[in-house]
Short mmCIF file of C-alpha atoms and ligand atoms in Angstrom, two decimals:
data_model
loop_
_atom_site.label_atom_id
_atom_site.label_comp_id
_atom_site.label_asym_id
_atom_site.label_seq_id
_atom_site.Cartn_x
_atom_site.Cartn_y
_atom_site.Cartn_z
CA MET A 297 79.18 -19.30 210.08
CA ALA A 298 78.42 -17.37 206.95
CA SER A 299 80.69 -14.41 206.62
CA THR A 300 78.96 -11.07 206.63
CA VAL A 301 81.91 -9.20 205.18
CA LYS A 302 81.19 -8.11 201.63
CA LYS A 303 84.02 -8.51 199.19
CA THR A 304 83.96 -7.98 195.51
CA LYS A 305 85.95 -9.75 192.87
CA SER A 306 86.01 -9.69 189.12
CA VAL A 307 84.72 -12.56 187.08
CA TRP A 308 84.20 -12.84 183.34
CA PHE A 309 80.92 -14.00 181.87
CA CYS A 310 80.36 -15.11 178.34
CA SER A 311 77.54 -12.96 177.06
CA HIS A 312 76.64 -15.69 174.60
CA CYS A 313 76.33 -18.81 176.73
CA GLY A 314 76.65 -17.39 180.24
CA ASN A 315 79.61 -19.46 181.38
CA GLU A 316 81.74 -17.91 184.07
CA TYR A 317 85.55 -17.67 184.13
CA SER A 318 88.05 -16.29 186.59
CA LYS A 319 90.10 -14.61 183.88
CA TRP A 320 89.60 -12.99 180.50
CA LEU A 321 89.81 -15.19 177.42
CA GLY A 322 89.54 -14.22 173.78
CA ARG A 323 87.32 -17.14 173.00
CA CYS A 324 84.78 -18.81 175.25
CA PRO A 325 85.89 -22.46 175.64
CA ALA A 326 82.29 -23.54 176.26
CA CYS A 327 80.50 -22.13 173.23
CA GLY A 328 83.43 -21.20 171.03
CA GLU A 329 82.33 -17.60 170.45
CA TRP A 330 85.00 -14.92 170.12
CA ASN A 331 85.15 -11.69 172.14
CA THR A 332 82.07 -12.43 174.17
CA LEU A 333 83.61 -12.34 177.66
CA VAL A 334 82.59 -9.36 179.74
CA GLU A 335 84.01 -8.44 183.11
CA LYS A 336 81.64 -8.17 186.05
CA GLU A 337 82.15 -7.36 189.70
CA VAL A 338 80.44 -9.87 191.91
CA VAL A 339 79.95 -9.75 195.64
CA THR A 340 81.54 -12.60 197.51
CA GLY A 341 81.72 -13.44 201.17
CA LYS A 342 77.98 -13.59 201.45
CA ALA A 343 76.87 -17.14 201.85
CA ALA A 344 73.96 -18.06 199.69
CA GLY A 345 72.22 -19.79 202.58
CA PRO A 346 70.99 -23.34 202.65
CA MET A 347 68.72 -24.53 199.95
CA THR A 348 66.37 -27.30 200.88
CA VAL A 349 64.04 -28.96 198.51
CA PRO A 350 60.65 -29.82 199.98
CA GLY A 351 60.68 -33.49 200.83
CA GLY A 352 64.44 -33.44 200.41
CA SER A 353 67.12 -34.36 202.87
CA ARG A 354 70.25 -32.50 203.87
CA LYS A 355 72.04 -35.73 204.71
CA PRO A 356 73.06 -38.42 202.28
CA MET A 357 70.56 -41.24 202.19
CA PRO A 358 70.38 -44.59 200.46
CA LEU A 359 68.96 -44.15 197.01
CA LYS A 360 66.44 -46.93 197.52
CA GLU A 361 64.86 -45.01 200.38
CA VAL A 362 64.10 -42.00 198.24
CA SER A 363 60.41 -41.90 197.57
CA THR A 364 59.43 -41.57 193.95
CA THR A 365 55.83 -40.63 194.28
CA GLN A 366 54.61 -38.34 191.53
CA GLU A 367 55.67 -34.74 191.83
CA ASP A 368 52.91 -32.54 193.08
CA ARG A 369 51.62 -30.62 190.10
CA VAL A 370 49.26 -27.70 189.75
CA SER A 371 47.17 -27.23 186.62
CA LEU A 372 47.50 -23.79 185.08
CA GLY A 373 44.15 -24.09 183.36
CA SER A 374 45.60 -24.08 179.85
CA ALA A 375 45.67 -27.57 178.36
CA GLU A 376 48.55 -26.63 176.08
CA VAL A 377 50.73 -25.04 178.74
CA ASP A 378 50.01 -27.91 181.14
CA ARG A 379 51.02 -30.40 178.47
CA LEU A 380 54.24 -28.50 177.73
CA LEU A 381 55.15 -28.60 181.40
CA GLY A 382 54.51 -32.34 181.52
CA GLY A 383 51.08 -32.19 183.15
CA GLY A 384 50.92 -28.91 185.05
CA ILE A 385 53.52 -26.89 186.89
CA VAL A 386 55.49 -28.77 189.56
CA LYS A 387 55.19 -27.28 193.05
CA GLY A 388 58.35 -25.54 194.09
CA SER A 389 59.70 -25.32 190.56
CA LEU A 390 61.13 -22.28 188.82
CA VAL A 391 60.00 -21.92 185.22
CA LEU A 392 61.69 -19.43 182.92
CA MET A 393 59.56 -18.08 180.10
CA GLY A 394 61.82 -16.47 177.53
CA GLY A 395 61.15 -14.70 174.28
CA GLU A 396 61.64 -11.51 172.33
CA PRO A 397 59.95 -8.34 173.54
CA GLY A 398 56.37 -8.04 172.33
CA ILE A 399 55.88 -11.72 171.61
CA GLY A 400 53.31 -12.34 174.32
CA LYS A 401 55.06 -13.39 177.52
CA SER A 402 53.18 -10.93 179.73
CA THR A 403 49.93 -11.70 177.93
CA LEU A 404 50.17 -15.43 178.48
CA SER A 405 51.40 -15.23 182.05
CA LEU A 406 48.56 -12.89 183.00
CA GLN A 407 46.00 -14.87 181.06
CA LEU A 408 46.79 -18.08 182.97
CA PRO A 409 45.68 -16.87 186.42
CA LEU A 410 42.72 -14.93 185.00
CA HIS A 411 41.38 -18.09 183.44
CA ARG A 412 42.10 -20.14 186.52
CA PRO A 413 40.86 -18.06 189.43
CA GLU A 414 41.00 -21.04 191.81
CA LEU A 415 44.72 -20.31 192.03
CA LYS A 416 45.72 -17.49 194.29
CA THR A 417 48.31 -15.73 192.18
CA LEU A 418 50.84 -13.04 192.95
CA TYR A 419 51.79 -11.21 189.76
CA VAL A 420 54.87 -9.07 190.28
CA THR A 421 55.43 -6.49 187.58
CA GLY A 422 58.57 -4.49 187.15
CA GLU A 423 57.81 -3.52 183.59
CA GLU A 424 54.33 -2.12 183.56
CA SER A 425 52.34 -0.08 186.03
CA VAL A 426 49.48 -1.64 187.95
CA LYS A 427 47.11 0.36 185.73
CA GLN A 428 48.60 -1.04 182.55
CA VAL A 429 48.29 -4.56 183.88
CA LYS A 430 44.68 -3.89 184.80
CA MET A 431 43.94 -2.61 181.29
CA ARG A 432 45.49 -5.72 179.82
CA ALA A 433 43.53 -7.91 182.23
CA ASP A 434 40.30 -6.23 181.09
CA ARG A 435 41.11 -7.12 177.50
CA LEU A 436 41.92 -10.68 178.40
CA GLY A 437 38.69 -11.28 180.28
CA GLY A 438 38.39 -13.96 182.95
CA ASP A 439 38.12 -13.57 186.68
CA SER A 440 40.70 -11.39 188.41
CA SER A 441 39.34 -11.74 191.95
CA ASN A 442 42.12 -14.07 193.11
CA CYS A 443 45.00 -12.36 191.31
CA LEU A 444 47.14 -9.93 193.27
CA ILE A 445 49.20 -7.38 191.37
CA PHE A 446 52.38 -6.07 192.92
CA SER A 447 54.46 -3.39 191.23
CA GLU A 448 57.93 -3.79 192.71
CA THR A 449 61.48 -4.44 191.57
CA ASP A 450 63.34 -4.92 194.86
CA MET A 451 63.72 -8.64 195.46
CA SER A 452 63.77 -8.42 199.25
CA ALA A 453 60.42 -6.60 199.24
CA ILE A 454 59.01 -9.07 196.73
CA LEU A 455 60.07 -12.14 198.68
CA ALA A 456 58.83 -10.70 201.97
CA GLU A 457 55.46 -9.99 200.41
CA ALA A 458 55.32 -13.37 198.71
CA GLU A 459 55.93 -15.14 202.00
CA GLU A 460 53.17 -13.11 203.61
CA VAL A 461 50.67 -13.72 200.80
CA ALA A 462 51.64 -17.39 200.31
CA PRO A 463 50.13 -17.63 196.80
CA ASP A 464 49.56 -20.84 194.86
CA LEU A 465 51.51 -19.36 191.96
CA MET A 466 53.93 -16.47 191.63
CA ILE A 467 54.76 -14.72 188.36
CA VAL A 468 57.70 -12.33 188.07
CA ASP A 469 57.75 -10.04 185.02
CA SER A 470 60.65 -9.71 184.23
CA VAL A 471 64.06 -10.91 185.45
CA GLN A 472 65.75 -7.96 183.72
CA THR A 473 63.91 -5.39 185.84
CA MET A 474 64.43 -6.98 189.27
CA TYR A 475 67.36 -6.29 191.52
CA CYS A 476 68.92 -7.46 194.78
CA GLN A 477 70.27 -4.70 197.00
CA HIS A 478 73.44 -6.51 197.99
CA VAL A 479 74.62 -6.91 194.42
CA GLU A 480 76.33 -3.75 193.33
CA SER A 481 75.39 -3.54 189.69
CA THR A 482 72.38 -2.29 187.83
CA ALA A 483 69.23 -4.28 187.21
CA GLY A 484 69.59 -6.40 184.10
CA SER A 485 73.31 -7.04 184.52
CA VAL A 486 74.63 -10.58 184.52
CA SER A 487 75.27 -10.69 188.25
CA GLN A 488 71.83 -9.24 189.08
CA ILE A 489 70.06 -11.65 186.77
CA LYS A 490 71.89 -14.60 188.29
CA GLU A 491 71.19 -13.51 191.84
CA VAL A 492 67.51 -12.72 191.17
CA ALA A 493 67.05 -16.19 189.71
CA ALA A 494 68.97 -17.84 192.54
CA GLN A 495 66.81 -16.09 195.12
CA LEU A 496 63.61 -17.07 193.36
CA LEU A 497 64.82 -20.64 193.08
CA ARG A 498 65.54 -20.73 196.80
CA PHE A 499 62.12 -19.21 197.49
CA ALA A 500 60.35 -21.73 195.28
CA LYS A 501 62.18 -24.72 196.75
CA SER A 502 61.74 -23.68 200.35
CA THR A 503 58.06 -22.73 200.11
CA GLY A 504 56.87 -25.16 197.46
CA ILE A 505 55.32 -22.25 195.54
CA PRO A 506 55.82 -22.55 191.79
CA VAL A 507 57.34 -19.46 190.19
CA ILE A 508 57.15 -18.36 186.56
CA LEU A 509 59.98 -15.98 185.73
CA ILE A 510 59.79 -13.98 182.53
CA GLY A 511 62.96 -13.07 180.65
CA HIS A 512 63.56 -11.12 177.47
CA ILE A 513 65.79 -12.62 174.91
CA THR A 514 66.92 -11.18 171.61
CA LYS A 515 66.86 -12.98 168.28
CA GLU A 516 70.48 -14.01 168.58
CA GLY A 517 70.08 -14.85 172.24
CA THR A 518 73.27 -12.96 172.88
CA ILE A 519 72.17 -10.52 175.54
CA ALA A 520 73.19 -11.38 179.02
CA GLY A 521 69.77 -12.66 179.81
CA PRO A 522 67.84 -15.85 180.00
CA LYS A 523 70.66 -17.79 178.33
CA ILE A 524 72.70 -17.58 181.49
CA LEU A 525 69.75 -18.82 183.52
CA GLU A 526 69.10 -21.98 181.63
CA HIS A 527 71.15 -24.11 183.98
CA ILE A 528 69.73 -22.50 187.13
CA VAL A 529 66.02 -22.94 186.47
CA ASP A 530 64.03 -26.18 186.32
CA VAL A 531 62.12 -25.52 183.13
CA VAL A 532 62.72 -23.22 180.16
CA LEU A 533 59.79 -22.37 177.93
CA GLN A 534 60.64 -20.30 174.91
CA PHE A 535 58.32 -18.22 172.81
CA GLU A 536 59.09 -18.15 169.11
CA GLY A 537 57.49 -16.59 166.10
CA GLU A 538 57.47 -13.40 164.18
CA ASN A 539 55.93 -10.51 166.06
CA ARG A 540 53.99 -9.50 162.99
CA GLY A 541 52.55 -12.95 162.42
CA ALA A 542 49.57 -14.09 164.42
CA TYR A 543 51.04 -17.40 165.50
CA ARG A 544 53.44 -18.05 168.30
CA VAL A 545 55.07 -21.27 169.28
CA LEU A 546 55.87 -22.01 172.89
CA ARG A 547 58.53 -24.66 173.11
CA SER A 548 59.97 -26.40 176.13
CA ILE A 549 63.72 -26.39 175.67
CA LYS A 550 64.53 -27.70 179.11
CA ASN A 551 62.33 -29.59 181.51
CA ARG A 552 63.55 -31.35 184.62
CA PHE A 553 60.10 -32.84 185.06
CA GLY A 554 59.08 -33.81 181.57
CA SER A 555 59.91 -34.09 177.92
CA THR A 556 61.57 -31.32 175.96
CA SER A 557 60.22 -32.27 172.60
CA GLU A 558 56.89 -30.59 173.16
CA LEU A 559 55.54 -27.47 171.63
CA ALA A 560 52.29 -25.55 171.72
CA VAL A 561 50.91 -23.16 169.14
CA PHE A 562 49.01 -20.02 170.07
CA GLU A 563 47.30 -17.38 168.03
CA MET A 564 47.44 -13.75 169.17
CA THR A 565 43.93 -12.31 169.02
CA GLY A 566 42.35 -9.10 170.25
CA THR A 567 41.56 -10.83 173.51
CA GLY A 568 44.81 -12.56 174.23
CA LEU A 569 46.44 -15.79 173.14
CA ARG A 570 44.19 -18.51 171.85
CA GLU A 571 45.34 -22.12 172.01
CA VAL A 572 45.63 -23.79 168.65
CA ALA A 573 45.01 -27.37 169.66
CA ASN A 574 45.26 -28.70 166.13
CA PRO A 575 48.00 -26.78 164.29
CA SER A 576 47.51 -28.49 160.92
CA GLU A 577 44.14 -27.02 160.28
CA MET A 578 45.28 -23.54 161.22
CA LEU A 579 48.49 -23.57 159.28
CA ILE A 580 47.26 -24.80 156.01
CA PRO A 581 47.02 -22.00 153.50
CA MET A 582 43.89 -20.20 152.65
CA HIS A 583 45.32 -19.51 149.21
CA GLU A 584 43.43 -20.38 146.08
CA ALA A 585 44.69 -23.46 144.37
CA GLY A 586 46.85 -22.67 141.41
CA LEU A 587 49.33 -20.25 142.95
CA SER A 588 52.96 -21.00 142.26
CA GLY A 589 55.70 -20.78 144.87
CA THR A 590 54.03 -22.65 147.70
CA ALA A 591 54.47 -26.17 148.99
CA ILE A 592 53.15 -27.96 152.04
CA ALA A 593 55.56 -29.62 154.45
CA ALA A 594 54.51 -32.49 156.68
CA MET A 595 56.30 -31.36 159.79
CA LEU A 596 57.03 -32.91 163.08
CA ASP A 597 57.86 -30.26 165.53
CA GLY A 598 58.13 -31.51 169.01
CA ASN A 599 56.06 -34.63 169.23
CA ARG A 600 53.23 -33.56 167.06
CA PRO A 601 52.92 -33.90 163.35
CA PHE A 602 51.36 -31.00 161.51
CA LEU A 603 51.21 -29.50 158.09
CA PHE A 604 52.08 -26.02 157.10
CA GLU A 605 52.88 -23.89 154.10
CA VAL A 606 56.29 -22.90 152.78
CA GLN A 607 56.29 -19.90 150.46
CA ALA A 608 59.04 -18.92 148.06
CA LEU A 609 59.50 -16.12 145.59
CA VAL A 610 62.22 -16.36 142.97
CA SER A 611 62.84 -13.36 140.73
CA SER A 612 65.65 -11.94 138.66
CA ALA A 613 68.13 -10.02 140.77
CA VAL A 614 67.73 -6.29 140.38
CA TYR A 615 71.10 -5.47 141.86
CA GLY A 616 74.39 -7.07 141.03
CA THR A 617 74.33 -9.63 143.77
CA ALA A 618 71.35 -11.84 144.32
CA GLN A 619 69.47 -11.44 147.58
CA ARG A 620 68.65 -14.35 149.79
CA SER A 621 66.26 -13.93 152.61
CA ALA A 622 64.42 -16.38 154.81
CA THR A 623 61.78 -15.74 157.43
CA GLY A 624 61.36 -18.53 159.94
CA PHE A 625 64.03 -20.65 158.27
CA ASP A 626 67.81 -20.73 158.59
CA VAL A 627 69.18 -18.66 155.71
CA ARG A 628 72.38 -20.73 155.67
CA ARG A 629 70.30 -23.83 155.16
CA LEU A 630 68.47 -22.06 152.32
CA ASN A 631 71.80 -21.18 150.71
CA MET A 632 72.90 -24.78 151.03
CA LEU A 633 69.70 -26.03 149.40
CA LEU A 634 70.08 -23.52 146.55
CA ALA A 635 73.67 -24.63 146.02
CA VAL A 636 72.52 -28.24 145.86
CA LEU A 637 69.87 -27.30 143.29
CA GLU A 638 72.52 -25.59 141.21
CA ARG A 639 75.26 -28.19 141.44
CA ARG A 640 73.26 -31.39 141.48
CA ALA A 641 70.30 -30.55 139.30
CA GLY A 642 71.61 -27.78 137.08
CA PHE A 643 69.27 -24.97 138.12
CA LYS A 644 70.97 -21.63 137.69
CA LEU A 645 69.70 -19.59 140.60
CA GLY A 646 72.87 -17.56 141.07
CA GLN A 647 71.37 -14.48 139.40
CA LYS A 648 68.02 -14.82 141.11
CA ASP A 649 66.71 -13.26 144.29
CA VAL A 650 65.19 -15.90 146.51
CA PHE A 651 62.81 -15.05 149.33
CA LEU A 652 61.51 -17.74 151.60
CA ASN A 653 58.77 -17.50 154.16
CA MET A 654 57.31 -19.95 156.63
CA ALA A 655 53.58 -19.29 156.88
CA GLY A 656 52.14 -18.02 160.11
CA GLY A 657 55.46 -16.62 161.30
CA LEU A 658 56.65 -19.98 162.60
CA ARG A 659 60.32 -20.73 162.96
CA ILE A 660 61.08 -24.13 161.53
CA THR A 661 64.03 -26.35 162.38
CA ASP A 662 62.80 -29.76 161.25
CA PRO A 663 65.08 -30.90 158.38
CA ALA A 664 62.10 -32.71 156.86
CA CYS A 665 61.05 -29.30 155.64
CA ASP A 666 63.91 -29.21 153.06
CA LEU A 667 61.89 -30.95 150.42
CA ALA A 668 59.00 -28.47 150.64
CA VAL A 669 61.51 -25.59 150.49
CA ILE A 670 63.07 -26.95 147.30
CA VAL A 671 59.66 -27.59 145.75
CA ALA A 672 58.43 -24.09 146.64
CA VAL A 673 61.56 -22.54 145.12
CA LEU A 674 61.26 -24.58 141.92
CA SER A 675 57.53 -23.94 141.69
CA SER A 676 58.15 -20.20 141.85
CA ASN A 677 61.07 -20.41 139.46
CA PHE A 678 59.04 -22.27 136.80
CA ASP A 679 55.83 -20.47 137.74
CA MET A 680 54.18 -23.86 137.99
CA PRO A 681 51.76 -24.42 140.87
CA ILE A 682 51.87 -27.59 142.93
CA PRO A 683 48.56 -29.47 143.23
CA ALA A 684 46.82 -28.49 146.45
CA ASP A 685 46.51 -32.06 147.73
CA VAL A 686 50.24 -32.86 147.70
CA CYS A 687 52.63 -32.54 150.64
CA PHE A 688 56.30 -33.26 151.28
CA ALA A 689 58.53 -34.72 153.99
CA GLY A 690 62.19 -35.23 153.24
CA GLU A 691 65.64 -33.98 154.09
CA VAL A 692 67.94 -32.98 151.24
CA GLY A 693 71.59 -34.03 151.37
CA LEU A 694 74.60 -32.33 149.83
CA SER A 695 74.66 -34.62 146.82
CA GLY A 696 71.04 -33.91 146.02
CA GLU A 697 69.79 -37.15 147.53
CA ILE A 698 66.52 -37.14 149.43
CA ARG A 699 66.92 -38.63 152.85
CA PRO A 700 64.33 -40.28 155.02
CA VAL A 701 62.95 -38.41 157.99
CA SER A 702 61.92 -39.54 161.43
CA GLN A 703 58.42 -40.84 162.01
CA ALA A 704 57.39 -40.66 158.36
CA ALA A 705 54.33 -42.79 159.07
CA ARG A 706 52.93 -40.36 161.63
CA ARG A 707 53.42 -37.49 159.20
CA ALA A 708 51.63 -39.39 156.45
CA VAL A 709 48.75 -40.28 158.76
CA GLU A 710 48.32 -36.65 159.78
CA ALA A 711 48.47 -35.54 156.13
CA ALA A 712 45.79 -38.06 155.21
CA ARG A 713 43.65 -36.98 158.13
CA VAL A 714 43.74 -33.37 156.98
CA GLY A 715 42.77 -34.37 153.45
CA PHE A 716 46.01 -34.69 151.48
CA LYS A 717 46.04 -37.28 148.72
CA ARG A 718 49.78 -37.65 148.05
CA ILE A 719 52.91 -37.34 150.17
CA PHE A 720 56.42 -37.23 148.70
CA VAL A 721 59.07 -38.94 150.81
CA SER A 722 62.55 -40.38 150.35
CA SER A 723 62.93 -43.70 148.51
CA TYR A 724 64.70 -44.97 151.57
CA THR A 725 61.70 -44.43 153.83
CA HIS A 726 60.54 -47.58 155.51
CA PHE A 727 56.96 -47.97 156.67
CA ASP A 728 56.05 -50.82 159.01
CA GLN A 729 52.56 -50.46 157.75
CA LYS A 730 51.45 -48.71 154.61
CA PRO A 731 49.72 -45.44 155.55
CA GLN A 732 46.01 -45.58 154.76
CA GLY A 733 44.14 -43.05 152.65
CA ILE A 734 47.18 -41.39 151.07
CA GLU A 735 49.40 -42.26 148.16
CA VAL A 736 53.08 -42.37 149.06
CA VAL A 737 55.40 -41.17 146.29
CA LYS A 738 59.01 -42.19 146.84
CA VAL A 739 61.75 -40.11 145.27
CA ALA A 740 65.49 -40.78 145.48
CA ASP A 741 66.97 -37.44 144.48
CA ILE A 742 66.18 -33.99 143.14
CA PRO A 743 66.16 -34.95 139.45
CA ALA A 744 63.59 -37.66 140.26
CA LEU A 745 61.52 -35.14 142.20
CA VAL A 746 61.60 -32.69 139.30
CA ARG A 747 60.56 -35.41 136.84
CA ALA A 748 57.63 -36.36 139.06
CA LEU A 749 56.39 -32.80 139.64
CA PHE A 750 57.38 -30.53 136.78
CA LYS A 751 57.31 -32.71 133.71
P1 LIG B 882 53.23 -8.68 175.54
O1 LIG B 882 52.49 -9.82 176.13
O2 LIG B 882 53.33 -7.46 176.36
O3 LIG B 882 54.67 -9.17 175.12
P2 LIG B 882 55.97 -9.40 176.02
O4 LIG B 882 55.56 -9.44 177.44
O5 LIG B 882 56.50 -10.71 175.52
O6 LIG B 882 56.91 -8.29 175.72
O7 LIG B 882 52.55 -8.20 174.18
C1 LIG B 882 52.39 -8.93 173.07
C2 LIG B 882 51.80 -8.15 171.92
O8 LIG B 882 50.50 -8.62 171.69
C3 LIG B 882 51.69 -6.67 172.10
O9 LIG B 882 52.28 -6.06 170.98
C4 LIG B 882 50.23 -6.37 172.11
C5 LIG B 882 49.59 -7.56 171.53
N1 LIG B 882 48.33 -8.00 172.16
C6 LIG B 882 47.27 -8.41 171.37
O10 LIG B 882 47.35 -8.42 170.15
N2 LIG B 882 46.11 -8.83 171.97
C7 LIG B 882 45.96 -8.84 173.33
O11 LIG B 882 44.89 -9.24 173.84
C8 LIG B 882 47.06 -8.38 174.14
C9 LIG B 882 46.96 -8.37 175.62
C10 LIG B 882 48.22 -8.00 173.51
MG1 LIG B 883 56.01 -7.97 178.87
#
């Protein structure tokens, strides 16, 4: 029998990675961060209750008897979101949609049901009033006849209503505003967030209703928020991008039912998020040819090759110490690349301010972008523009060597398709088949690159 006696005990959560410990530690053994453990009271003695997966068994069974028919999936009406999820949302799954405030989580999650009115949707809002949601819905257009709005933050009321309504899709905005009465801490605390997610997971699994749970996350990801949920939920979709930029990337960083190397690009417009099915064409600069400080990288983010612009500005430092700033790019990586330029190719950038920007507000992690970063920096430094039909794909190593990147052929093919005439890659790049319609320029190191571009 489940005990009904409530007891509380203290546990320590790492506010960085969400791991739980029974005692305080100075450093989290899981993620290695210092001073991140925070004490929380949690209620014990309350059994979580059985959790059955639809079609699952509560007794061990021979593996060969487990049926492996395709999971039942529901299309959300957005080709890009469906693709990210692996072909629609799986029935009974819990999907966490994380991202910084203002990036478009509420917009996208409301837009989905409005553009797919065949789905009976229950949209639970703990952040905005019903009126505000209605005003947003009016901007987004679509058909709201099958979308129910429920302004509530108490989980027991929400789950009771959800069982009554039995929607095809439930959206909960956001995990930080919901609370469970039996957990004695405020909404948004680690224990509340965990319990809210656990209850939604149980609800999804037992009813087969897919649930999208929205969670705020800060730039560093350090708040006790979605980070601690990543191992509870089935799928994590993360919104990235600069709030000021028009583009947002939705990336799947965990997917129990599909690949995690997918990403989708959206553009924020006056009437909601527009899918950018072909990122290359959107991300290529509108700048006039002949501007220095820009270079085009042939990227592969997720599974899709696309081209986009890297912008750099190098100028003499006004203050004593040179400033280094990067938008959409790791500033430590920028510092490393600048050090390589200085040590291995003799460029004195120590007294220069260097500003780097990834066009469209995208956040780039593909190391193949290094080469375009270096070229953009040098182009700005020499005030020498790069021809508009040239692009770059290469990683730069600590000794100034240019290293090959994954799937160079696919990058070259995409570059050719969009109209580029030359692509710079590492000398060590191997192509099974020579890419058609584009000249491949192989460079071994930075001095060779400089000779080829800035003679
Ligand atoms: P929102 O979806 O509320 O972000 P989140 O839920 O992640 O906090 O809002 C995203 C931003 O987009 C907000 O600043 C307003 C803006 N926006 C538009 O530009 N166009 C639109 O059609 C809508 C609905 C919002
Ligand atoms: Mg919101």
